[in-house]
Coordinates of C-alpha atoms in Angstrom, one line a residue:
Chain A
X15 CA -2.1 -5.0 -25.5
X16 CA -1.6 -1.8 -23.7
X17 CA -3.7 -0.7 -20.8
X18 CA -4.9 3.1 -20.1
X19 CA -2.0 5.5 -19.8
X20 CA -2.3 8.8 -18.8
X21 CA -0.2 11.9 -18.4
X22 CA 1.6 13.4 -16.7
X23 CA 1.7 10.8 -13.9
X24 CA 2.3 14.1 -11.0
X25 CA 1.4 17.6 -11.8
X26 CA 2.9 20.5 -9.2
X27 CA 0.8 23.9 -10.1
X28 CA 0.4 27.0 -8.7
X29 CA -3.0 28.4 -8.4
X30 CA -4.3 29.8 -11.2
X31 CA -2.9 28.4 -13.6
X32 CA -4.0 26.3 -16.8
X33 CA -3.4 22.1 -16.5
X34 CA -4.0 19.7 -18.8
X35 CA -4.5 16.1 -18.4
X36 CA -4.3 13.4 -21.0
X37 CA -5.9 9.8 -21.3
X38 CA -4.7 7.7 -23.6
X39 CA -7.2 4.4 -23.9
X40 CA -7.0 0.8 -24.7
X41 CA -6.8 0.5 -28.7
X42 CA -10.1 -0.4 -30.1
X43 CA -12.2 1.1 -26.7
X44 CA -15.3 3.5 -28.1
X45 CA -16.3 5.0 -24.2
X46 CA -13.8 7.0 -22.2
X47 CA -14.3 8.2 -18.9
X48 CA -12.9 10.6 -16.5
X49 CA -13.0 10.9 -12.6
X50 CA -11.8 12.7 -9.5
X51 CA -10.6 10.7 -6.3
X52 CA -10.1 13.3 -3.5
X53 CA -7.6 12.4 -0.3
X54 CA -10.1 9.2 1.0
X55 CA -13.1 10.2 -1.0
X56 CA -14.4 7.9 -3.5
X57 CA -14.5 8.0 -7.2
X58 CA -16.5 11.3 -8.9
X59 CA -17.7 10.8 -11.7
X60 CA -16.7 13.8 -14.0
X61 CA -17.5 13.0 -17.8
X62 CA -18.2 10.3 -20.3
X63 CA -17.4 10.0 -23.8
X64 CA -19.4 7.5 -26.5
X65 CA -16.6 8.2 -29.2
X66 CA -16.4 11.7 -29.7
X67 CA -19.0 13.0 -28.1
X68 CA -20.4 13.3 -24.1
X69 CA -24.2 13.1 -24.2
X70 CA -23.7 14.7 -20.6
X71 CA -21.6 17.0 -18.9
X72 CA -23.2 17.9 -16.0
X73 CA -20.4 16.1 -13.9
X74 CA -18.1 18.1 -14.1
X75 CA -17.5 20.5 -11.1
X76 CA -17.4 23.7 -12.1
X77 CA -17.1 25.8 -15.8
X78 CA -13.7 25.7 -14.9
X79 CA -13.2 22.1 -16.3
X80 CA -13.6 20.7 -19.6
X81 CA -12.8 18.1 -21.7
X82 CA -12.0 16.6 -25.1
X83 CA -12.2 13.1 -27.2
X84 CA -10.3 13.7 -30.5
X85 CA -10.5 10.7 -33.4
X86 CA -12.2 8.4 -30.7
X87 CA -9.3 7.6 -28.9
X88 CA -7.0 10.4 -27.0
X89 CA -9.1 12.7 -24.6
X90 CA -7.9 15.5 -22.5
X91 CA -9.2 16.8 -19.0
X92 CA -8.5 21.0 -19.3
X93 CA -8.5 22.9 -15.7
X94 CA -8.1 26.7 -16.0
X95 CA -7.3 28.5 -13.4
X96 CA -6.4 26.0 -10.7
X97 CA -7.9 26.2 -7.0
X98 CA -6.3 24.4 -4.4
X99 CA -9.6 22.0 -4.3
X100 CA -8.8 21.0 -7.3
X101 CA -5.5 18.8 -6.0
X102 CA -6.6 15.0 -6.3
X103 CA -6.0 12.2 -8.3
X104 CA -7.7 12.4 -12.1
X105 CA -8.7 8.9 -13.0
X106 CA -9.3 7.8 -16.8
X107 CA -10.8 4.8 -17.8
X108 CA -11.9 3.3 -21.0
X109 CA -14.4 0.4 -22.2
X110 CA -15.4 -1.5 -24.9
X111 CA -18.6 -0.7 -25.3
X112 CA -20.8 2.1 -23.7
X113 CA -22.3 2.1 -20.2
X114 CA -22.4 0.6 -18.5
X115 CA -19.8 -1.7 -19.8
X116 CA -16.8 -2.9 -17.5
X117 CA -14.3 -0.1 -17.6
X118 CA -10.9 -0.7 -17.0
X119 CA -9.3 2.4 -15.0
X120 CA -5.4 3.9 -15.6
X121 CA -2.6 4.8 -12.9
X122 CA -4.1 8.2 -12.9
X123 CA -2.4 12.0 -12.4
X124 CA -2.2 13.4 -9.1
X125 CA -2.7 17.0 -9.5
X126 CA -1.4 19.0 -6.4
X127 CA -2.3 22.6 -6.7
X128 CA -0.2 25.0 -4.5
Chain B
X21 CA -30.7 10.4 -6.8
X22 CA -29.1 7.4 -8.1
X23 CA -25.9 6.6 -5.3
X24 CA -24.4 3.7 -3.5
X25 CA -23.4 3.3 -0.2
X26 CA -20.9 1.5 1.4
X27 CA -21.8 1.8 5.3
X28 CA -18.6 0.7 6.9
X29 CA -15.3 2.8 6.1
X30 CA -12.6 1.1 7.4
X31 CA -12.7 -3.3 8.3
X32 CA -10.1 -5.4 10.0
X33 CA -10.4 -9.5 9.9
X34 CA -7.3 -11.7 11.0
X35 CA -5.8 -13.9 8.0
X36 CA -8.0 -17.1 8.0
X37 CA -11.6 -15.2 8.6
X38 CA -14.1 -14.5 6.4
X39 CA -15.0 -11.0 5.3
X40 CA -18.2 -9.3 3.5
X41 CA -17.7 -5.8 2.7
X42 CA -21.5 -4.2 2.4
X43 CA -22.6 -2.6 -0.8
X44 CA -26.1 -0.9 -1.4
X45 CA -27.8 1.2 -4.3
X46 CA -30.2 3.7 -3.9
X47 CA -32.1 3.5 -7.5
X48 CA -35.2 0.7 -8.2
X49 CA -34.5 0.2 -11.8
X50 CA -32.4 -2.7 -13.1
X51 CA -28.6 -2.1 -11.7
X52 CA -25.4 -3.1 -13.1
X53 CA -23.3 -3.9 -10.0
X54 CA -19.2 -3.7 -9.9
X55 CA -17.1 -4.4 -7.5
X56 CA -13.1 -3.3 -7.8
X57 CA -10.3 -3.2 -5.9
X58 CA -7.5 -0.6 -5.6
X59 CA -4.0 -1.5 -3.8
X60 CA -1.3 0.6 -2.4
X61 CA 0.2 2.0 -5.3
X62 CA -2.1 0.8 -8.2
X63 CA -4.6 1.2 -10.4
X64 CA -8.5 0.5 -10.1
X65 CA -9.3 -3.9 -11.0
X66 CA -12.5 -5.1 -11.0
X67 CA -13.3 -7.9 -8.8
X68 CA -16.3 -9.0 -10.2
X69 CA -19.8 -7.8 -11.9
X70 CA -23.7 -8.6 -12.2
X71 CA -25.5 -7.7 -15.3
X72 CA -28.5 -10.2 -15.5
X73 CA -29.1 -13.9 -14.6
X74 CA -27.9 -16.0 -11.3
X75 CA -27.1 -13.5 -8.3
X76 CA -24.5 -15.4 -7.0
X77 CA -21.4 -13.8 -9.1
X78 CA -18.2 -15.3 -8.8
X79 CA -15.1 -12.9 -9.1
X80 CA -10.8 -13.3 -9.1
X81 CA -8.8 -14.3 -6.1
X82 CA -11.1 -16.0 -4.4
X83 CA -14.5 -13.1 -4.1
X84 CA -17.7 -13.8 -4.6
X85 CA -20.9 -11.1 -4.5
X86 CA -24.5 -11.7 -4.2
X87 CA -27.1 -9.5 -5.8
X88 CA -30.5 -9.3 -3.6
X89 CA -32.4 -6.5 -5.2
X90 CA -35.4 -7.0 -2.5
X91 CA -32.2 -5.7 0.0
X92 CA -30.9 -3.4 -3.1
X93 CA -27.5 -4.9 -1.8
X94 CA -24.7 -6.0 -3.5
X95 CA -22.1 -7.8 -0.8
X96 CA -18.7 -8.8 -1.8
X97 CA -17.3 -11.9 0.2
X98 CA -14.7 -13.6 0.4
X99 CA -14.4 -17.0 2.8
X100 CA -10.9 -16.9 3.8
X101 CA -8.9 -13.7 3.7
X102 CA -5.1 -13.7 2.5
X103 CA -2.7 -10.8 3.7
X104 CA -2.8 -9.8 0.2
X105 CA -6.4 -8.5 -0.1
X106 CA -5.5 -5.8 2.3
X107 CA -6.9 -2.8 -0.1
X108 CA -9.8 -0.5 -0.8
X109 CA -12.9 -1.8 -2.4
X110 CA -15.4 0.0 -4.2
X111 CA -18.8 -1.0 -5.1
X112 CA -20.2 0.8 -8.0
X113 CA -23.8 0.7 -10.0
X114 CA -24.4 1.9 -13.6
X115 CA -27.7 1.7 -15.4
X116 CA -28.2 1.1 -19.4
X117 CA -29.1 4.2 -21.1
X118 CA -27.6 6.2 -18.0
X119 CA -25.0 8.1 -18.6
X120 CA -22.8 8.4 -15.4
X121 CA -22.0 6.1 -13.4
X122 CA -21.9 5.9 -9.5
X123 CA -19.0 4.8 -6.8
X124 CA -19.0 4.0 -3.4
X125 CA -16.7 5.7 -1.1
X126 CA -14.7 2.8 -0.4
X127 CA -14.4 0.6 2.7
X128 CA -10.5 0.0 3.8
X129 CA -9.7 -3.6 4.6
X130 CA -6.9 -3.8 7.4
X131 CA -5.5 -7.4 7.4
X132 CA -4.4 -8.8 10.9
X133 CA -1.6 -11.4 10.9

Protein backbone atom coordinates (compact mmCIF):
# COMPACT_ATOMS: atom_id res chain seq x y z
CA UNK A 1 0.00 0.00 0.00
CA UNK A 2 0.74 3.59 -0.25
CA UNK A 3 2.93 5.39 2.28
CA UNK A 4 2.24 9.17 3.61
CA UNK A 5 2.15 11.66 0.91
CA UNK A 6 2.12 15.13 1.35
CA UNK A 7 1.77 18.29 -0.54
CA UNK A 8 3.08 20.33 -2.10
CA UNK A 9 6.61 18.77 -1.87
CA UNK A 10 8.35 22.82 -1.99
CA UNK A 11 6.38 25.86 -1.17
CA UNK A 12 8.18 29.43 -2.20
CA UNK A 13 6.02 32.35 -0.22
CA UNK A 14 6.36 35.66 0.48
CA UNK A 15 5.82 36.91 3.91
CA UNK A 16 2.57 37.29 4.84
CA UNK A 17 0.95 35.35 3.10
CA UNK A 18 -1.59 32.23 3.74
CA UNK A 19 0.09 28.44 3.04
CA UNK A 20 -1.46 25.43 3.33
CA UNK A 21 -0.06 22.05 3.74
CA UNK A 22 -1.70 18.70 3.22
CA UNK A 23 -1.00 15.09 4.69
CA UNK A 24 -2.39 12.52 3.10
CA UNK A 25 -1.99 9.12 5.44
CA UNK A 26 -1.60 5.46 5.13
CA UNK A 27 -5.22 4.00 4.32
CA UNK A 28 -6.73 2.50 7.46
CA UNK A 29 -4.22 4.78 9.99
CA UNK A 30 -6.57 6.50 12.89
CA UNK A 31 -3.55 9.06 14.51
CA UNK A 32 -1.92 11.65 12.34
CA UNK A 33 0.75 13.81 13.26
CA UNK A 34 2.45 16.89 12.26
CA UNK A 35 6.04 18.34 12.86
CA UNK A 36 8.53 21.00 12.15
CA UNK A 37 12.31 20.17 11.28
CA UNK A 38 14.23 23.52 11.18
CA UNK A 39 17.79 23.77 9.12
CA UNK A 40 19.72 20.98 11.71
CA UNK A 41 17.20 21.19 14.42
CA UNK A 42 15.34 18.10 15.41
CA UNK A 43 11.79 17.12 14.97
CA UNK A 44 9.01 19.61 16.82
CA UNK A 45 6.36 18.21 17.60
CA UNK A 46 3.42 20.44 16.36
CA UNK A 47 -0.04 18.46 16.69
CA UNK A 48 -1.65 15.09 16.99
CA UNK A 49 -4.80 13.84 15.68
CA UNK A 50 -6.85 10.49 17.30
CA UNK A 51 -9.26 10.53 14.20
CA UNK A 52 -10.74 13.80 13.95
CA UNK A 53 -10.00 15.25 16.81
CA UNK A 54 -6.48 16.73 18.70
CA UNK A 55 -6.91 16.20 22.50
CA UNK A 56 -4.00 18.90 22.52
CA UNK A 57 -2.78 21.70 20.64
CA UNK A 58 -0.56 23.35 22.66
CA UNK A 59 2.35 22.39 20.15
CA UNK A 60 1.79 24.38 17.87
CA UNK A 61 3.96 27.64 17.77
CA UNK A 62 2.00 30.41 17.60
CA UNK A 63 -2.07 31.24 16.88
CA UNK A 64 -0.73 31.65 13.56
CA UNK A 65 -0.89 27.85 12.85
CA UNK A 66 -3.63 25.51 12.71
CA UNK A 67 -4.78 22.47 11.59
CA UNK A 68 -7.45 20.08 10.34
CA UNK A 69 -8.36 16.07 10.18
CA UNK A 70 -11.42 15.78 7.87
CA UNK A 71 -13.21 12.01 7.64
CA UNK A 72 -10.20 10.53 9.59
CA UNK A 73 -7.91 10.50 6.98
CA UNK A 74 -6.71 13.85 4.96
CA UNK A 75 -5.43 16.70 7.45
CA UNK A 76 -4.11 20.06 6.59
CA UNK A 77 -1.37 22.30 8.43
CA UNK A 78 -2.86 26.22 7.78
CA UNK A 79 -0.06 29.13 8.28
CA UNK A 80 -1.46 32.59 7.87
CA UNK A 81 0.52 35.19 7.50
CA UNK A 82 3.97 33.69 6.91
CA UNK A 83 7.22 34.87 8.84
CA UNK A 84 10.42 34.09 7.64
CA UNK A 85 10.84 31.58 10.86
CA UNK A 86 8.46 29.77 9.64
CA UNK A 87 10.78 28.29 6.44
CA UNK A 88 11.49 24.54 7.48
CA UNK A 89 10.51 21.34 6.51
CA UNK A 90 6.72 20.22 7.68
CA UNK A 91 6.82 16.55 8.46
CA UNK A 92 3.45 14.34 8.51
CA UNK A 93 3.25 11.14 9.87
CA UNK A 94 0.52 8.66 10.50
CA UNK A 95 -0.02 5.31 12.73
CA UNK A 96 -2.07 2.64 13.33
CA UNK A 97 -3.11 3.13 16.48
CA UNK A 98 -2.68 6.15 18.87
CA UNK A 99 0.44 7.13 20.84
CA UNK A 100 2.53 6.22 21.13
CA UNK A 101 2.30 3.75 18.31
CA UNK A 102 5.14 3.42 15.64
CA UNK A 103 4.54 6.27 13.21
CA UNK A 104 5.70 6.09 9.93
CA UNK A 105 6.81 9.76 8.71
CA UNK A 106 6.28 11.25 4.78
CA UNK A 107 8.82 13.11 2.40
CA UNK A 108 7.64 16.25 3.89
CA UNK A 109 7.13 20.09 2.37
CA UNK A 110 9.82 22.38 2.64
CA UNK A 111 8.35 25.73 3.15
CA UNK A 112 10.78 28.65 2.32
CA UNK A 113 9.28 31.91 3.27
CA UNK A 114 10.84 34.93 1.58
CA UNK B 1 9.52 18.52 31.18
CA UNK B 2 9.48 15.32 29.33
CA UNK B 3 12.68 15.59 26.52
CA UNK B 4 15.43 13.52 25.17
CA UNK B 5 18.81 14.19 24.58
CA UNK B 6 21.22 13.08 22.27
CA UNK B 7 24.64 14.49 23.74
CA UNK B 8 26.91 14.10 20.77
CA UNK B 9 25.86 16.06 17.41
CA UNK B 10 27.97 15.09 14.89
CA UNK B 11 30.21 11.09 14.94
CA UNK B 12 32.74 9.78 12.61
CA UNK B 13 33.88 5.86 12.76
CA UNK B 14 35.87 4.27 9.76
CA UNK B 15 33.96 1.35 7.84
CA UNK B 16 34.67 -1.82 9.99
CA UNK B 17 34.23 -0.06 13.62
CA UNK B 18 31.61 -0.23 15.85
CA UNK B 19 29.36 2.73 16.69
CA UNK B 20 26.86 3.59 19.66
CA UNK B 21 25.01 6.76 19.17
CA UNK B 22 23.82 7.97 22.93
CA UNK B 23 20.21 8.41 23.60
CA UNK B 24 18.66 9.69 27.03
CA UNK B 25 15.04 10.67 28.35
CA UNK B 26 14.41 13.04 30.89
CA UNK B 27 10.82 11.57 32.29
CA UNK B 28 10.70 8.53 35.18
CA UNK B 29 7.49 7.01 34.06
CA UNK B 30 7.43 4.00 31.67
CA UNK B 31 8.98 5.22 28.15
CA UNK B 32 8.37 4.08 24.75
CA UNK B 33 11.75 4.38 23.01
CA UNK B 34 12.33 4.91 19.01
CA UNK B 35 15.03 5.00 17.26
CA UNK B 36 14.85 6.24 13.27
CA UNK B 37 17.00 7.13 10.69
CA UNK B 38 16.78 9.79 8.04
CA UNK B 39 19.25 9.72 4.79
CA UNK B 40 20.15 12.32 2.40
CA UNK B 41 17.21 12.89 0.56
CA UNK B 42 14.57 10.74 2.43
CA UNK B 43 12.02 10.27 4.61
CA UNK B 44 12.09 9.44 8.50
CA UNK B 45 12.50 4.94 9.01
CA UNK B 46 12.51 3.57 12.15
CA UNK B 47 15.31 1.58 13.20
CA UNK B 48 14.03 -0.08 15.99
CA UNK B 49 11.64 0.32 19.23
CA UNK B 50 11.05 -0.75 23.08
CA UNK B 51 7.74 -0.95 24.44
CA UNK B 52 7.96 -3.61 27.37
CA UNK B 53 9.88 -6.90 27.99
CA UNK B 54 13.74 -7.79 27.18
CA UNK B 55 15.86 -4.52 26.82
CA UNK B 56 18.05 -5.71 24.38
CA UNK B 57 15.95 -4.64 21.05
CA UNK B 58 16.97 -5.76 17.85
CA UNK B 59 16.35 -3.46 14.86
CA UNK B 60 17.00 -3.48 10.53
CA UNK B 61 20.36 -3.40 8.93
CA UNK B 62 22.25 -4.70 11.46
CA UNK B 63 21.23 -2.07 14.89
CA UNK B 64 20.57 -3.09 17.94
CA UNK B 65 19.44 -0.68 21.25
CA UNK B 66 19.52 -1.39 24.86
CA UNK B 67 17.06 0.07 27.21
CA UNK B 68 18.61 0.76 30.92
CA UNK B 69 16.05 2.78 32.70
CA UNK B 70 18.38 2.98 35.96
CA UNK B 71 20.71 5.12 33.12
CA UNK B 72 17.23 6.51 31.53
CA UNK B 73 19.31 5.63 28.30
CA UNK B 74 18.37 4.27 25.25
CA UNK B 75 21.79 3.53 23.03
CA UNK B 76 21.57 2.41 19.47
CA UNK B 77 24.55 0.23 18.31
CA UNK B 78 25.63 -1.23 15.69
CA UNK B 79 28.92 -3.71 15.59
CA UNK B 80 30.30 -3.10 12.29
CA UNK B 81 29.44 0.05 10.37
CA UNK B 82 28.71 -0.04 6.45
CA UNK B 83 29.31 3.19 4.25
CA UNK B 84 25.63 3.08 3.92
CA UNK B 85 24.51 4.04 7.48
CA UNK B 86 26.14 7.34 7.03
CA UNK B 87 22.81 9.40 8.11
CA UNK B 88 21.03 11.21 10.92
CA UNK B 89 19.56 9.27 13.75
CA UNK B 90 17.03 10.32 16.11
CA UNK B 91 16.04 8.85 19.31
CA UNK B 92 12.61 9.68 20.32
CA UNK B 93 10.28 8.72 23.66
CA UNK B 94 6.50 8.76 23.80
CA UNK B 95 4.45 7.86 26.86
CA UNK B 96 0.79 5.96 26.80
CA UNK B 97 -1.89 8.41 27.51
CA UNK B 98 0.66 11.30 26.52
CA UNK B 99 -0.23 13.14 23.87
CA UNK B 100 3.01 14.47 22.17
CA UNK B 101 5.64 12.92 21.57
CA UNK B 102 9.42 13.89 21.94
CA UNK B 103 12.67 13.90 19.40
CA UNK B 104 16.16 14.12 19.85
CA UNK B 105 18.07 16.62 17.87
CA UNK B 106 19.83 14.15 16.00
CA UNK B 107 23.49 13.06 15.99
CA UNK B 108 25.13 13.03 12.32
CA UNK B 109 27.12 9.87 11.49
CA UNK B 110 30.13 10.67 9.14
CA UNK B 111 31.40 7.33 7.58
CA UNK B 112 35.25 7.15 6.92
CA UNK B 113 36.35 4.89 4.17
Amino acid sequence: GAGVSQSPSNKVTEKGKDVELRCDPISGHTALYWYRQSLGQGLEFLIYFQGNSAPDKSGLPSDRFSAERTGGSVSTLTIQRTQQEDSAVYLCASSLGPLPDTQYFGPGTRLTVL
Amino acid sequence: AQSVTQPDIHITVSEGASLELRCNYSYGATPYLFWYVQSPGQGLQLLLKYFSGDTLVQGIKGFEAEFKRSQSSFNLRKPSVHWSDAAEYFCAVGYYNFNKFYFGSGTKLNVKP
